[in-house]
Short mmCIF file of C-alpha atoms in Angstrom, two decimals:
data_model
loop_
_atom_site.label_atom_id
_atom_site.label_comp_id
_atom_site.label_asym_id
_atom_site.label_seq_id
_atom_site.Cartn_x
_atom_site.Cartn_y
_atom_site.Cartn_z
CA ASP L 65 96.13 239.28 51.55
CA THR L 66 96.43 240.60 55.12
CA GLU L 67 99.45 242.79 54.53
CA VAL L 68 100.07 246.32 55.69
CA THR L 69 103.22 247.88 54.27
CA GLN L 70 105.21 250.76 55.70
CA THR L 71 108.01 252.85 54.25
CA PRO L 72 110.72 253.60 55.03
CA LYS L 73 111.87 250.82 57.36
CA HIS L 74 114.38 253.10 59.04
CA LEU L 75 114.60 256.88 59.19
CA VAL L 76 117.16 259.15 60.80
CA MET L 77 116.31 262.83 60.90
CA GLY L 78 117.55 266.00 62.53
CA MET L 79 115.35 268.15 64.71
CA THR L 80 114.90 270.73 61.93
CA ASN L 81 114.02 268.26 59.19
CA LYS L 82 110.65 267.52 57.63
CA LYS L 83 109.95 263.92 56.71
CA SER L 84 106.96 261.65 56.11
CA LEU L 85 106.10 258.07 56.97
CA LYS L 86 103.89 256.11 54.59
CA CYS L 87 101.47 253.23 55.19
CA GLU L 88 99.47 251.27 52.62
CA GLN L 89 96.91 248.46 52.73
CA HIS L 90 94.80 246.77 50.07
CA MET L 91 92.42 244.79 52.27
CA GLY L 92 89.53 247.18 51.73
CA HIS L 93 89.73 248.37 55.32
CA ARG L 94 88.24 251.80 56.02
CA ALA L 95 89.90 252.35 59.42
CA MET L 96 93.61 253.10 59.71
CA TYR L 97 95.74 253.82 62.75
CA TRP L 98 99.08 255.22 63.84
CA TYR L 99 100.73 253.86 66.99
CA LYS L 100 104.00 254.82 68.67
CA GLN L 101 106.07 252.21 70.48
CA LYS L 102 109.05 253.02 72.69
CA ALA L 103 111.60 250.34 73.52
CA LYS L 104 110.28 247.59 75.81
CA LYS L 105 106.87 249.30 76.03
CA PRO L 106 103.53 248.42 74.42
CA PRO L 107 102.19 250.41 71.47
CA GLU L 108 100.32 253.62 72.24
CA LEU L 109 97.56 254.88 69.99
CA MET L 110 98.19 258.24 68.28
CA PHE L 111 95.53 258.67 65.57
CA VAL L 112 92.55 256.84 64.08
CA TYR L 113 91.04 257.51 60.65
CA SER L 114 87.60 256.16 59.80
CA TYR L 115 86.35 256.55 56.23
CA GLU L 116 89.32 258.83 55.53
CA LYS L 117 88.35 261.24 58.30
CA LEU L 118 90.27 261.76 61.51
CA SER L 119 88.14 260.27 64.27
CA ILE L 120 90.58 260.02 67.18
CA ASN L 121 93.58 262.17 68.08
CA GLU L 122 95.11 261.09 71.37
CA SER L 123 96.39 264.58 72.22
CA VAL L 124 99.43 264.13 70.01
CA PRO L 125 101.76 267.18 69.62
CA SER L 126 101.25 269.18 66.43
CA ARG L 127 104.73 268.29 65.18
CA PHE L 128 103.03 265.03 64.12
CA SER L 129 100.52 265.63 61.31
CA PRO L 130 98.52 262.70 59.92
CA GLU L 131 96.97 262.56 56.49
CA CYS L 132 94.70 260.02 54.79
CA PRO L 133 94.65 260.87 51.06
CA ASN L 134 92.54 257.83 50.12
CA SER L 135 91.16 254.63 51.59
CA SER L 136 94.41 252.70 51.05
CA LEU L 137 97.02 255.23 52.15
CA LEU L 138 97.95 256.81 55.45
CA ASN L 139 100.78 259.28 55.94
CA LEU L 140 102.40 260.76 59.02
CA HIS L 141 104.17 264.05 58.43
CA LEU L 142 106.97 264.89 60.84
CA HIS L 143 108.38 268.32 61.56
CA ALA L 144 110.64 269.75 64.28
CA LEU L 145 110.77 266.49 66.22
CA GLN L 146 112.58 266.00 69.50
CA PRO L 147 115.02 263.19 70.39
CA GLU L 148 112.37 261.71 72.70
CA ASP L 149 110.21 261.12 69.61
CA SER L 150 112.60 258.37 68.57
CA ALA L 151 110.54 255.17 68.50
CA LEU L 152 109.01 252.47 66.33
CA TYR L 153 105.99 253.90 64.48
CA LEU L 154 103.39 251.31 63.63
CA CYS L 155 100.50 251.55 61.21
CA ALA L 156 97.45 249.30 61.42
CA SER L 157 94.18 248.84 59.59
CA SER L 158 90.81 247.19 60.20
CA GLN L 159 87.19 247.31 59.23
CA VAL L 160 85.47 250.24 60.91
CA GLY L 161 84.39 249.19 64.39
CA PRO L 162 85.67 246.68 66.97
CA TYR L 163 87.34 244.37 64.49
CA GLU L 164 90.70 242.69 64.22
CA GLN L 165 93.54 245.12 63.62
CA TYR L 166 96.36 244.22 61.26
CA PHE L 167 99.74 245.83 61.80
CA GLY L 168 102.56 246.75 59.47
CA PRO L 169 106.26 246.08 60.21
CA GLY L 170 106.84 249.62 61.45
CA THR L 171 109.26 252.44 60.76
CA ARG L 172 112.19 252.80 63.16
CA LEU L 173 112.64 256.54 63.65
CA THR L 174 115.73 258.10 65.19
CA VAL L 175 115.79 261.85 65.85
CA THR L 176 119.27 263.32 66.29
CA LYS Z 94 90.54 254.21 83.16
CA GLN Z 95 91.08 250.77 81.64
CA GLU Z 96 94.26 249.04 82.78
CA VAL Z 97 95.58 245.85 81.24
CA THR Z 98 98.08 243.69 83.08
CA GLN Z 99 100.07 240.70 81.87
CA ILE Z 100 101.75 238.28 84.21
CA PRO Z 101 104.45 237.07 84.12
CA ALA Z 102 106.60 239.72 82.42
CA ALA Z 103 108.97 237.01 81.22
CA LEU Z 104 108.76 233.24 80.93
CA SER Z 105 111.33 230.65 79.91
CA VAL Z 106 110.33 227.02 79.33
CA PRO Z 107 111.84 223.97 77.60
CA GLU Z 108 110.63 222.98 74.17
CA GLY Z 109 107.55 220.77 74.07
CA GLU Z 110 105.86 222.13 77.17
CA ASN Z 111 102.31 223.43 77.24
CA LEU Z 112 102.07 226.91 78.72
CA VAL Z 113 99.58 229.61 79.69
CA LEU Z 114 99.95 233.38 79.40
CA ASN Z 115 97.68 235.60 81.45
CA CYS Z 116 95.99 238.91 80.75
CA SER Z 117 93.72 240.83 83.12
CA PHE Z 118 91.76 244.04 82.63
CA THR Z 119 89.98 246.34 85.06
CA ASP Z 120 86.91 247.40 83.05
CA SER Z 121 84.69 244.54 81.86
CA ALA Z 122 82.89 246.77 79.30
CA ILE Z 123 85.03 245.58 76.42
CA TYR Z 124 83.99 244.78 72.87
CA ASN Z 125 86.79 242.35 72.18
CA LEU Z 126 90.24 241.20 73.21
CA GLN Z 127 93.06 240.56 70.79
CA TRP Z 128 96.28 238.60 71.28
CA PHE Z 129 99.41 239.55 69.31
CA ARG Z 130 102.97 238.35 69.07
CA GLN Z 131 105.89 240.66 68.40
CA ASP Z 132 109.36 239.59 67.38
CA PRO Z 133 112.22 241.95 68.36
CA GLY Z 134 112.18 245.15 66.31
CA LYS Z 135 109.21 243.97 64.25
CA GLY Z 136 105.55 244.80 63.92
CA LEU Z 137 102.68 242.99 65.63
CA THR Z 138 101.18 239.78 64.29
CA SER Z 139 97.56 239.16 65.18
CA LEU Z 140 97.05 235.72 66.70
CA LEU Z 141 93.46 235.59 67.91
CA LEU Z 142 90.51 237.91 68.39
CA ILE Z 143 87.80 237.08 70.93
CA GLN Z 144 84.56 239.02 70.74
CA SER Z 145 82.97 239.93 74.08
CA SER Z 146 80.16 237.43 73.46
CA GLN Z 147 82.60 234.54 72.96
CA ARG Z 148 84.31 232.38 75.56
CA GLU Z 149 87.22 231.11 73.50
CA GLN Z 150 88.93 230.99 70.14
CA THR Z 151 91.34 228.43 68.70
CA SER Z 152 93.95 228.61 65.97
CA GLY Z 153 96.28 225.65 65.54
CA ARG Z 154 98.25 225.16 68.76
CA LEU Z 155 96.83 228.35 70.26
CA ASN Z 156 93.70 228.66 72.36
CA ALA Z 157 92.51 231.90 73.91
CA SER Z 158 89.78 232.17 76.52
CA LEU Z 159 87.87 235.17 77.80
CA ASP Z 160 86.03 235.65 81.10
CA LYS Z 161 84.59 239.16 81.03
CA SER Z 162 83.03 238.96 84.48
CA SER Z 163 86.37 238.31 86.13
CA GLY Z 164 88.32 240.53 83.73
CA ARG Z 165 90.65 237.78 82.55
CA SER Z 166 91.93 236.16 79.40
CA THR Z 167 94.43 233.36 78.92
CA LEU Z 168 96.45 232.29 75.91
CA TYR Z 169 97.27 228.58 75.92
CA ILE Z 170 100.15 227.40 73.73
CA ALA Z 171 100.39 223.65 73.21
CA ALA Z 172 103.60 221.77 72.47
CA SER Z 173 105.78 224.88 72.47
CA GLN Z 174 108.55 225.28 69.87
CA PRO Z 175 111.63 227.55 69.73
CA GLY Z 176 109.88 229.52 66.96
CA ASP Z 177 107.23 230.54 69.50
CA SER Z 178 109.83 232.71 71.26
CA ALA Z 179 108.56 236.30 71.09
CA THR Z 180 106.76 238.92 73.17
CA TYR Z 181 103.05 238.25 73.49
CA LEU Z 182 100.71 241.21 73.95
CA CYS Z 183 97.02 241.30 74.77
CA ALA Z 184 94.88 244.33 73.96
CA VAL Z 185 91.28 245.24 74.72
CA ASP Z 186 88.96 247.39 72.62
CA LEU Z 187 86.99 249.76 74.83
CA GLN Z 188 83.31 249.74 73.92
CA GLY Z 189 83.97 249.50 70.22
CA ALA Z 190 85.82 252.79 70.18
CA GLN Z 191 88.61 251.30 68.09
CA LYS Z 192 91.01 252.28 70.85
CA LEU Z 193 93.17 249.31 71.75
CA VAL Z 194 94.67 249.37 75.23
CA PHE Z 195 97.67 247.07 75.48
CA GLY Z 196 99.19 245.14 78.33
CA GLN Z 197 102.94 245.36 78.92
CA GLY Z 198 103.50 241.99 77.31
CA THR Z 199 105.04 238.66 78.30
CA ARG Z 200 108.47 237.89 76.84
CA LEU Z 201 108.47 234.16 76.09
CA THR Z 202 111.60 232.10 75.50
CA ILE Z 203 111.36 228.47 74.41
CA ASN Z 204 114.64 226.61 75.01
CA PRO Z 205 115.59 223.79 72.60
#
């Protein structure tokens, strides 16, 4: 099973709201990732977790707060977002190291 | 800074043709290169992963090659089908840092 699941599929939120995105995998991978993808652009890395610890933060604003509660789950907590944060948010997982990354279907986020 | 370029940005061919997509990168110190396809509004599907020590990988009608010294990779698609229509992205992993750097993608259309 090479499936990464993400919920919700779509999310509309106001600039004062707090919401969370969820990602789950059951492939035994110990590295998980958040990417942001704007329309007609390639994905951009936001965060990397290795063995449930944050290993890479690509200078992402603090209104995005990642969390890895266990080896199968990855959350992205959102607070006080701006309209320019509207994008497709993709989760991925892999073995730790330079291995194949498997992506989920994404959450389409719209900030109004 | 690693830069990844994909040419052409868009390609339209009739069904049944063999075709080649190109990917070039500026820093040859890569651990691997991964090819993905992305359907509109969807997540990424991993197609092939080539480790830096490999020259090529094959999966069905797809064949990917890697020439680290020249900073190039190609994705060959044999006997193209309308279902192959999608955006194809290549990504390189910098020195095993688990940081994928993506090209801008090639939008492929296969005409019946």
